[in-house]
């Protein structure tokens, strides 16, 4: 593999680079986040080993800038910060794995193997978008026009189902079976209640409607013409 190691500590960087080269990989090295970002956006790498704390541009800032370019290259974050909140920050910033220092080189190599194998699998779209409405399936954050929208769990599931089928007719039966996991009951008004609540939050006054009712057919979520 062609790997990029972004690490400011010369001893640690040398240890990692030597070990990965001995394992048969081609390895480039950057000593800070700024140079790392320059290399990462200028060449195609199979994976990046990224230190968390660095001068000029720290690891999370570099990672955010890299992901902003649309890059999906797998990134393994290295850090001496082992608190669970820091690990969560690293993963939510776009990291694919988080390894705490000190570490064994064999574990680093194994984790690189895992995250690069994931890259060969079909990607699951993590953020759904319809017009200016966004739903993040990893964090369950919903925004419209940059404004956060608070949904109850079942409202979220209905919205996610509608967005996954954006542009298509979604019948009441599809919603009942896909969201509530039971077959159609013509007497239930559970769908009407949840659609009404969703509209109050997602299609409120001042925003163009995205959830449309198709009489006799069901619902359709689509962007305004």
PDB file of C-alpha atoms in Angstrom:
ATOM      1  CA  UNK A   1       0.000   0.000   0.000  1.00  0.00           C
ATOM      2  CA  UNK A   2       0.970   3.637  -0.434  1.00  0.00           C
ATOM      3  CA  UNK A   3       0.755   5.123   3.062  1.00  0.00           C
ATOM      4  CA  UNK A   4       1.184   8.605   4.533  1.00  0.00           C
ATOM      5  CA  UNK A   5       2.465   9.018   8.094  1.00  0.00           C
ATOM      6  CA  UNK A   6       1.831  12.450   9.617  1.00  0.00           C
ATOM      7  CA  UNK A   7       3.766  12.582  12.897  1.00  0.00           C
ATOM      8  CA  UNK A   8       5.872  15.383  14.413  1.00  0.00           C
ATOM      9  CA  UNK A   9       7.913  13.226  16.818  1.00  0.00           C
ATOM     10  CA  UNK A  10      11.001  12.116  14.819  1.00  0.00           C
ATOM     11  CA  UNK A  11      11.537   8.973  16.911  1.00  0.00           C
ATOM     12  CA  UNK A  12       7.955   7.758  16.628  1.00  0.00           C
ATOM     13  CA  UNK A  13       7.780   8.697  12.939  1.00  0.00           C
ATOM     14  CA  UNK A  14      10.989   6.783  12.212  1.00  0.00           C
ATOM     15  CA  UNK A  15       9.722   3.740  14.125  1.00  0.00           C
ATOM     16  CA  UNK A  16       6.441   3.677  12.191  1.00  0.00           C
ATOM     17  CA  UNK A  17       7.943   4.372   8.764  1.00  0.00           C
ATOM     18  CA  UNK A  18      10.663   1.735   9.134  1.00  0.00           C
ATOM     19  CA  UNK A  19       8.199  -0.878  10.302  1.00  0.00           C
ATOM     20  CA  UNK A  20       5.715  -0.214   7.509  1.00  0.00           C
ATOM     21  CA  UNK A  21       8.445  -0.198   4.852  1.00  0.00           C
ATOM     22  CA  UNK A  22       9.794  -3.489   6.172  1.00  0.00           C
ATOM     23  CA  UNK A  23       6.263  -4.869   5.769  1.00  0.00           C
ATOM     24  CA  UNK A  24       6.457  -3.980   2.062  1.00  0.00           C
ATOM     25  CA  UNK A  25       4.574  -0.685   1.981  1.00  0.00           C
ATOM     26  CA  UNK A  26       5.547   2.569   0.276  1.00  0.00           C
ATOM     27  CA  UNK A  27       5.582   5.259   2.979  1.00  0.00           C
ATOM     28  CA  UNK A  28       5.683   9.068   2.787  1.00  0.00           C
ATOM     29  CA  UNK A  29       6.164  11.216   5.885  1.00  0.00           C
ATOM     30  CA  UNK A  30       5.070  14.708   6.930  1.00  0.00           C
ATOM     31  CA  UNK A  31       6.174  16.305  10.196  1.00  0.00           C
ATOM     32  CA  UNK A  32       3.140  18.564  10.687  1.00  0.00           C
ATOM     33  CA  UNK A  33      -0.502  18.840   9.731  1.00  0.00           C
ATOM     34  CA  UNK A  34       0.001  21.559   7.152  1.00  0.00           C
ATOM     35  CA  UNK A  35       2.526  19.523   5.157  1.00  0.00           C
ATOM     36  CA  UNK A  36       0.424  16.419   5.702  1.00  0.00           C
ATOM     37  CA  UNK A  37      -2.628  18.084   4.187  1.00  0.00           C
ATOM     38  CA  UNK A  38      -0.552  19.245   1.218  1.00  0.00           C
ATOM     39  CA  UNK A  39       0.620  15.688   0.536  1.00  0.00           C
ATOM     40  CA  UNK A  40      -2.778  14.092   1.240  1.00  0.00           C
ATOM     41  CA  UNK A  41      -4.568  16.334  -1.254  1.00  0.00           C
ATOM     42  CA  UNK A  42      -1.866  16.071  -3.896  1.00  0.00           C
ATOM     43  CA  UNK A  43      -1.363  12.318  -4.064  1.00  0.00           C
ATOM     44  CA  UNK A  44      -3.468   9.162  -3.839  1.00  0.00           C
ATOM     45  CA  UNK A  45      -2.840   7.234  -0.621  1.00  0.00           C
ATOM     46  CA  UNK A  46      -4.379   3.940   0.477  1.00  0.00           C
ATOM     47  CA  UNK A  47      -4.416   5.085   4.125  1.00  0.00           C
ATOM     48  CA  UNK A  48      -3.085   7.793   6.436  1.00  0.00           C
ATOM     49  CA  UNK A  49      -1.593   7.411   9.919  1.00  0.00           C
ATOM     50  CA  UNK A  50      -2.316  10.749  11.594  1.00  0.00           C
ATOM     51  CA  UNK A  51      -0.960  12.081  14.887  1.00  0.00           C
ATOM     52  CA  UNK A  52      -3.549  13.917  16.999  1.00  0.00           C
ATOM     53  CA  UNK A  53      -1.378  16.698  18.490  1.00  0.00           C
ATOM     54  CA  UNK A  54       0.999  18.508  16.116  1.00  0.00           C
ATOM     55  CA  UNK A  55       2.350  22.016  15.502  1.00  0.00           C
ATOM     56  CA  UNK A  56       1.047  24.402  12.816  1.00  0.00           C
ATOM     57  CA  UNK A  57      -2.094  22.316  12.206  1.00  0.00           C
ATOM     58  CA  UNK A  58      -3.231  19.598  14.598  1.00  0.00           C
ATOM     59  CA  UNK A  59      -4.533  16.226  13.472  1.00  0.00           C
ATOM     60  CA  UNK A  60      -8.243  16.976  13.803  1.00  0.00           C
ATOM     61  CA  UNK A  61      -7.911  20.267  11.907  1.00  0.00           C
ATOM     62  CA  UNK A  62      -6.039  18.492   9.125  1.00  0.00           C
ATOM     63  CA  UNK A  63      -8.620  15.703   9.064  1.00  0.00           C
ATOM     64  CA  UNK A  64     -11.524  18.163   8.873  1.00  0.00           C
ATOM     65  CA  UNK A  65      -9.848  20.015   6.004  1.00  0.00           C
ATOM     66  CA  UNK A  66      -9.148  16.734   4.210  1.00  0.00           C
ATOM     67  CA  UNK A  67     -12.735  15.494   4.545  1.00  0.00           C
ATOM     68  CA  UNK A  68     -13.991  18.884   3.336  1.00  0.00           C
ATOM     69  CA  UNK A  69     -12.321  18.144   0.000  1.00  0.00           C
ATOM     70  CA  UNK A  70     -14.451  14.998  -0.349  1.00  0.00           C
ATOM     71  CA  UNK A  71     -11.568  12.616   0.356  1.00  0.00           C
ATOM     72  CA  UNK A  72     -12.601   9.218   1.741  1.00  0.00           C
ATOM     73  CA  UNK A  73      -9.076   7.898   2.316  1.00  0.00           C
ATOM     74  CA  UNK A  74      -9.020   5.744   5.504  1.00  0.00           C
ATOM     75  CA  UNK A  75      -7.402   7.564   8.429  1.00  0.00           C
ATOM     76  CA  UNK A  76      -5.969   5.980  11.579  1.00  0.00           C
ATOM     77  CA  UNK A  77      -5.553   8.562  14.350  1.00  0.00           C
ATOM     78  CA  UNK A  78      -2.655   8.196  16.798  1.00  0.00           C
ATOM     79  CA  UNK A  79      -2.840  10.004  20.128  1.00  0.00           C
ATOM     80  CA  UNK A  80      -1.595  10.047  23.691  1.00  0.00           C
ATOM     81  CA  UNK A  81      -5.070  11.317  24.647  1.00  0.00           C
ATOM     82  CA  UNK A  82      -6.897   8.168  25.720  1.00  0.00           C
ATOM     83  CA  UNK A  83     -10.068   9.608  27.262  1.00  0.00           C
ATOM     84  CA  UNK A  84     -13.239   8.279  25.657  1.00  0.00           C
ATOM     85  CA  UNK A  85     -14.395  11.808  24.759  1.00  0.00           C
ATOM     86  CA  UNK A  86     -11.202  12.345  22.747  1.00  0.00           C
ATOM     87  CA  UNK A  87     -11.674   9.052  20.908  1.00  0.00           C
ATOM     88  CA  UNK A  88     -15.234  10.042  20.060  1.00  0.00           C
ATOM     89  CA  UNK A  89     -14.044  13.452  18.812  1.00  0.00           C
ATOM     90  CA  UNK A  90     -11.518  11.800  16.557  1.00  0.00           C
ATOM     91  CA  UNK A  91     -14.001   9.363  15.070  1.00  0.00           C
ATOM     92  CA  UNK A  92     -16.686  12.007  14.574  1.00  0.00           C
ATOM     93  CA  UNK A  93     -14.153  14.283  12.886  1.00  0.00           C
ATOM     94  CA  UNK A  94     -13.807  11.669  10.164  1.00  0.00           C
ATOM     95  CA  UNK A  95     -11.284   9.194  11.553  1.00  0.00           C
ATOM     96  CA  UNK A  96     -11.773   5.521  10.729  1.00  0.00           C
ATOM     97  CA  UNK A  97      -9.929   4.241  13.808  1.00  0.00           C
ATOM     98  CA  UNK A  98      -8.170   5.597  16.898  1.00  0.00           C
ATOM     99  CA  UNK A  99      -5.030   4.065  18.417  1.00  0.00           C
ATOM    100  CA  UNK A 100      -3.654   5.271  21.758  1.00  0.00           C
ATOM    101  CA  UNK A 101       0.078   5.723  22.347  1.00  0.00           C
ATOM    102  CA  UNK A 102       2.141   3.776  23.263  1.00  0.00           C
ATOM    103  CA  UNK A 103       1.203   1.051  20.803  1.00  0.00           C
ATOM    104  CA  UNK A 104       2.624  -2.092  19.226  1.00  0.00           C
ATOM    105  CA  UNK A 105       3.577  -1.808  15.555  1.00  0.00           C
ATOM    106  CA  UNK A 106       1.844  -5.123  14.872  1.00  0.00           C
ATOM    107  CA  UNK A 107      -1.450  -3.676  16.148  1.00  0.00           C
ATOM    108  CA  UNK A 108      -1.037  -0.547  14.005  1.00  0.00           C
ATOM    109  CA  UNK A 109      -0.473  -2.739  10.935  1.00  0.00           C
ATOM    110  CA  UNK A 110      -3.507  -4.881  11.769  1.00  0.00           C
ATOM    111  CA  UNK A 111      -5.717  -1.815  12.175  1.00  0.00           C
ATOM    112  CA  UNK A 112      -4.492  -0.418   8.853  1.00  0.00           C
ATOM    113  CA  UNK A 113      -5.428  -3.734   7.218  1.00  0.00           C
ATOM    114  CA  UNK A 114      -8.931  -3.496   8.679  1.00  0.00           C
ATOM    115  CA  UNK A 115      -9.691   0.106   7.673  1.00  0.00           C
ATOM    116  CA  UNK A 116      -8.336  -0.390   4.148  1.00  0.00           C
ATOM    117  CA  UNK A 117     -10.487  -3.513   3.714  1.00  0.00           C
ATOM    118  CA  UNK A 118     -13.503  -1.425   4.686  1.00  0.00           C
ATOM    119  CA  UNK A 119     -12.649   0.922   1.826  1.00  0.00           C
ATOM    120  CA  UNK A 120     -13.137  -1.950  -0.613  1.00  0.00           C
ATOM    121  CA  UNK A 121     -16.696  -2.546   0.620  1.00  0.00           C
ATOM    122  CA  UNK A 122     -19.640  -0.684  -0.919  1.00  0.00           C
ATOM    123  CA  UNK A 123     -20.002   2.640   0.846  1.00  0.00           C
ATOM    124  CA  UNK A 124     -23.130   3.256   2.902  1.00  0.00           C
ATOM    125  CA  UNK A 125     -24.238   6.833   2.516  1.00  0.00           C
ATOM    126  CA  UNK A 126     -24.006   8.334   5.986  1.00  0.00           C
ATOM    127  CA  UNK A 127     -25.577  11.730   5.229  1.00  0.00           C
ATOM    128  CA  UNK A 128     -28.915  11.904   3.416  1.00  0.00           C
ATOM    129  CA  UNK A 129     -29.828  15.188   1.692  1.00  0.00           C
ATOM    130  CA  UNK A 130     -32.987  16.513   0.107  1.00  0.00           C
ATOM    131  CA  UNK A 131     -32.696  20.175  -0.908  1.00  0.00           C
ATOM    132  CA  UNK A 132     -31.391  21.984   2.219  1.00  0.00           C
ATOM    133  CA  UNK A 133     -32.461  19.193   4.590  1.00  0.00           C
ATOM    134  CA  UNK A 134     -29.684  16.942   5.937  1.00  0.00           C
ATOM    135  CA  UNK A 135     -29.892  13.809   8.071  1.00  0.00           C
ATOM    136  CA  UNK A 136     -26.695  12.303   9.478  1.00  0.00           C
ATOM    137  CA  UNK A 137     -27.229   8.584  10.033  1.00  0.00           C
ATOM    138  CA  UNK A 138     -24.103   8.301  12.198  1.00  0.00           C
ATOM    139  CA  UNK A 139     -24.913  11.063  14.695  1.00  0.00           C
ATOM    140  CA  UNK A 140     -28.716  11.268  14.151  1.00  0.00           C
ATOM    141  CA  UNK A 141     -28.368  15.030  13.712  1.00  0.00           C
ATOM    142  CA  UNK A 142     -31.021  16.581  11.447  1.00  0.00           C
ATOM    143  CA  UNK A 143     -30.601  20.084  10.005  1.00  0.00           C
ATOM    144  CA  UNK A 144     -32.473  22.249   7.581  1.00  0.00           C
ATOM    145  CA  UNK A 145     -30.989  25.457   6.197  1.00  0.00           C
ATOM    146  CA  UNK A 146     -28.169  24.996   8.716  1.00  0.00           C
ATOM    147  CA  UNK A 147     -30.581  24.912  11.671  1.00  0.00           C
ATOM    148  CA  UNK A 148     -30.758  21.866  13.958  1.00  0.00           C
ATOM    149  CA  UNK A 149     -34.127  20.084  14.146  1.00  0.00           C
ATOM    150  CA  UNK A 150     -34.982  18.027  17.234  1.00  0.00           C
ATOM    151  CA  UNK A 151     -36.940  14.862  16.475  1.00  0.00           C
ATOM    152  CA  UNK A 152     -38.306  12.079  18.640  1.00  0.00           C
ATOM    153  CA  UNK A 153     -36.938   8.599  17.818  1.00  0.00           C
ATOM    154  CA  UNK A 154     -39.944   7.486  15.783  1.00  0.00           C
ATOM    155  CA  UNK A 155     -40.143  10.800  13.932  1.00  0.00           C
ATOM    156  CA  UNK A 156     -36.484  10.359  13.030  1.00  0.00           C
ATOM    157  CA  UNK A 157     -37.144   6.858  11.660  1.00  0.00           C
ATOM    158  CA  UNK A 158     -40.045   8.080   9.523  1.00  0.00           C
ATOM    159  CA  UNK A 159     -37.951  10.941   8.148  1.00  0.00           C
ATOM    160  CA  UNK A 160     -34.998   8.645   7.426  1.00  0.00           C
ATOM    161  CA  UNK A 161     -37.307   6.235   5.554  1.00  0.00           C
ATOM    162  CA  UNK A 162     -38.779   9.060   3.474  1.00  0.00           C
ATOM    163  CA  UNK A 163     -35.319  10.469   2.668  1.00  0.00           C
ATOM    164  CA  UNK A 164     -33.940   7.062   1.698  1.00  0.00           C
ATOM    165  CA  UNK A 165     -36.803   6.860  -0.802  1.00  0.00           C
ATOM    166  CA  UNK A 166     -36.653  10.501  -1.893  1.00  0.00           C
ATOM    167  CA  UNK A 167     -38.421  11.101  -5.194  1.00  0.00           C
ATOM    168  CA  UNK A 168     -40.396   7.859  -4.872  1.00  0.00           C
ATOM    169  CA  UNK A 169     -43.950   7.218  -3.770  1.00  0.00           C
ATOM    170  CA  UNK A 170     -43.930   5.781  -0.237  1.00  0.00           C
ATOM    171  CA  UNK A 171     -47.179   4.027   0.641  1.00  0.00           C
ATOM    172  CA  UNK A 172     -48.681   3.764   4.104  1.00  0.00           C
ATOM    173  CA  UNK A 173     -48.008   0.020   4.002  1.00  0.00           C
ATOM    174  CA  UNK A 174     -44.320   0.647   3.250  1.00  0.00           C
ATOM    175  CA  UNK A 175     -44.059   3.013   6.205  1.00  0.00           C
ATOM    176  CA  UNK A 176     -45.821   0.672   8.617  1.00  0.00           C
ATOM    177  CA  UNK A 177     -43.699  -2.294   7.616  1.00  0.00           C
ATOM    178  CA  UNK A 178     -40.449  -0.362   7.260  1.00  0.00           C
ATOM    179  CA  UNK A 179     -40.687   1.789  10.393  1.00  0.00           C
ATOM    180  CA  UNK A 180     -43.041  -0.029  12.768  1.00  0.00           C
ATOM    181  CA  UNK A 181     -42.441  -3.558  11.427  1.00  0.00           C
ATOM    182  CA  UNK A 182     -46.088  -4.569  11.268  1.00  0.00           C
ATOM    183  CA  UNK A 183     -48.603  -5.061   8.497  1.00  0.00           C
ATOM    184  CA  UNK A 184     -51.147  -2.548   7.337  1.00  0.00           C
ATOM    185  CA  UNK A 185     -54.053  -1.750   9.631  1.00  0.00           C
ATOM    186  CA  UNK A 186     -56.573   0.488   7.852  1.00  0.00           C
ATOM    187  CA  UNK A 187     -57.855   1.775  11.203  1.00  0.00           C
ATOM    188  CA  UNK A 188     -54.557   3.132  12.521  1.00  0.00           C
ATOM    189  CA  UNK A 189     -53.763   6.832  12.339  1.00  0.00           C
ATOM    190  CA  UNK A 190     -50.189   6.466  13.601  1.00  0.00           C
ATOM    191  CA  UNK A 191     -48.752   7.488  10.213  1.00  0.00           C
ATOM    192  CA  UNK A 192     -50.939  10.585   9.927  1.00  0.00           C
ATOM    193  CA  UNK A 193     -49.883  11.679  13.419  1.00  0.00           C
ATOM    194  CA  UNK A 194     -46.152  11.287  12.734  1.00  0.00           C
ATOM    195  CA  UNK A 195     -46.304  12.896   9.283  1.00  0.00           C
ATOM    196  CA  UNK A 196     -48.155  15.845  10.787  1.00  0.00           C
ATOM    197  CA  UNK A 197     -45.522  16.230  13.509  1.00  0.00           C
ATOM    198  CA  UNK A 198     -42.716  15.952  10.977  1.00  0.00           C
ATOM    199  CA  UNK A 199     -44.236  18.624   8.765  1.00  0.00           C
ATOM    200  CA  UNK A 200     -44.474  20.985  11.741  1.00  0.00           C
ATOM    201  CA  UNK A 201     -40.709  20.633  12.237  1.00  0.00           C
ATOM    202  CA  UNK A 202     -39.304  20.020   8.743  1.00  0.00           C
ATOM    203  CA  UNK A 203     -41.751  22.032   6.609  1.00  0.00           C
ATOM    204  CA  UNK A 204     -42.539  24.852   8.979  1.00  0.00           C
ATOM    205  CA  UNK A 205     -43.615  28.325   7.867  1.00  0.00           C
ATOM    206  CA  UNK A 206     -41.062  30.062   5.692  1.00  0.00           C
ATOM    207  CA  UNK A 207     -39.599  26.843   4.289  1.00  0.00           C
ATOM    208  CA  UNK A 208     -40.705  25.290   1.027  1.00  0.00           C
ATOM    209  CA  UNK A 209     -42.490  21.964   1.648  1.00  0.00           C
ATOM    210  CA  UNK A 210     -40.519  18.773   1.104  1.00  0.00           C
ATOM    211  CA  UNK A 211     -43.073  16.188   2.322  1.00  0.00           C
ATOM    212  CA  UNK A 212     -45.929  15.842  -0.163  1.00  0.00           C
ATOM    213  CA  UNK A 213     -49.166  13.882   0.198  1.00  0.00           C
ATOM    214  CA  UNK A 214     -50.301  11.950  -2.868  1.00  0.00           C
ATOM    215  CA  UNK A 215     -53.972  11.244  -2.341  1.00  0.00           C
ATOM    216  CA  UNK A 216     -54.788   7.580  -2.610  1.00  0.00           C
ATOM    217  CA  UNK A 217     -51.134   6.670  -3.010  1.00  0.00           C
ATOM    218  CA  UNK A 218     -49.065   7.782  -0.021  1.00  0.00           C
ATOM    219  CA  UNK A 219     -46.286  10.297   0.450  1.00  0.00           C
ATOM    220  CA  UNK A 220     -43.281  11.575  -1.439  1.00  0.00           C
ATOM    221  CA  UNK A 221     -40.295  13.529  -0.215  1.00  0.00           C
ATOM    222  CA  UNK A 222     -38.805  15.667  -2.950  1.00  0.00           C
ATOM    223  CA  UNK A 223     -37.004  18.941  -3.427  1.00  0.00           C
ATOM    224  CA  UNK A 224     -38.983  21.937  -4.692  1.00  0.00           C
ATOM    225  CA  UNK A 225     -39.021  22.243  -8.474  1.00  0.00           C
TER     226      UNK A 225
END
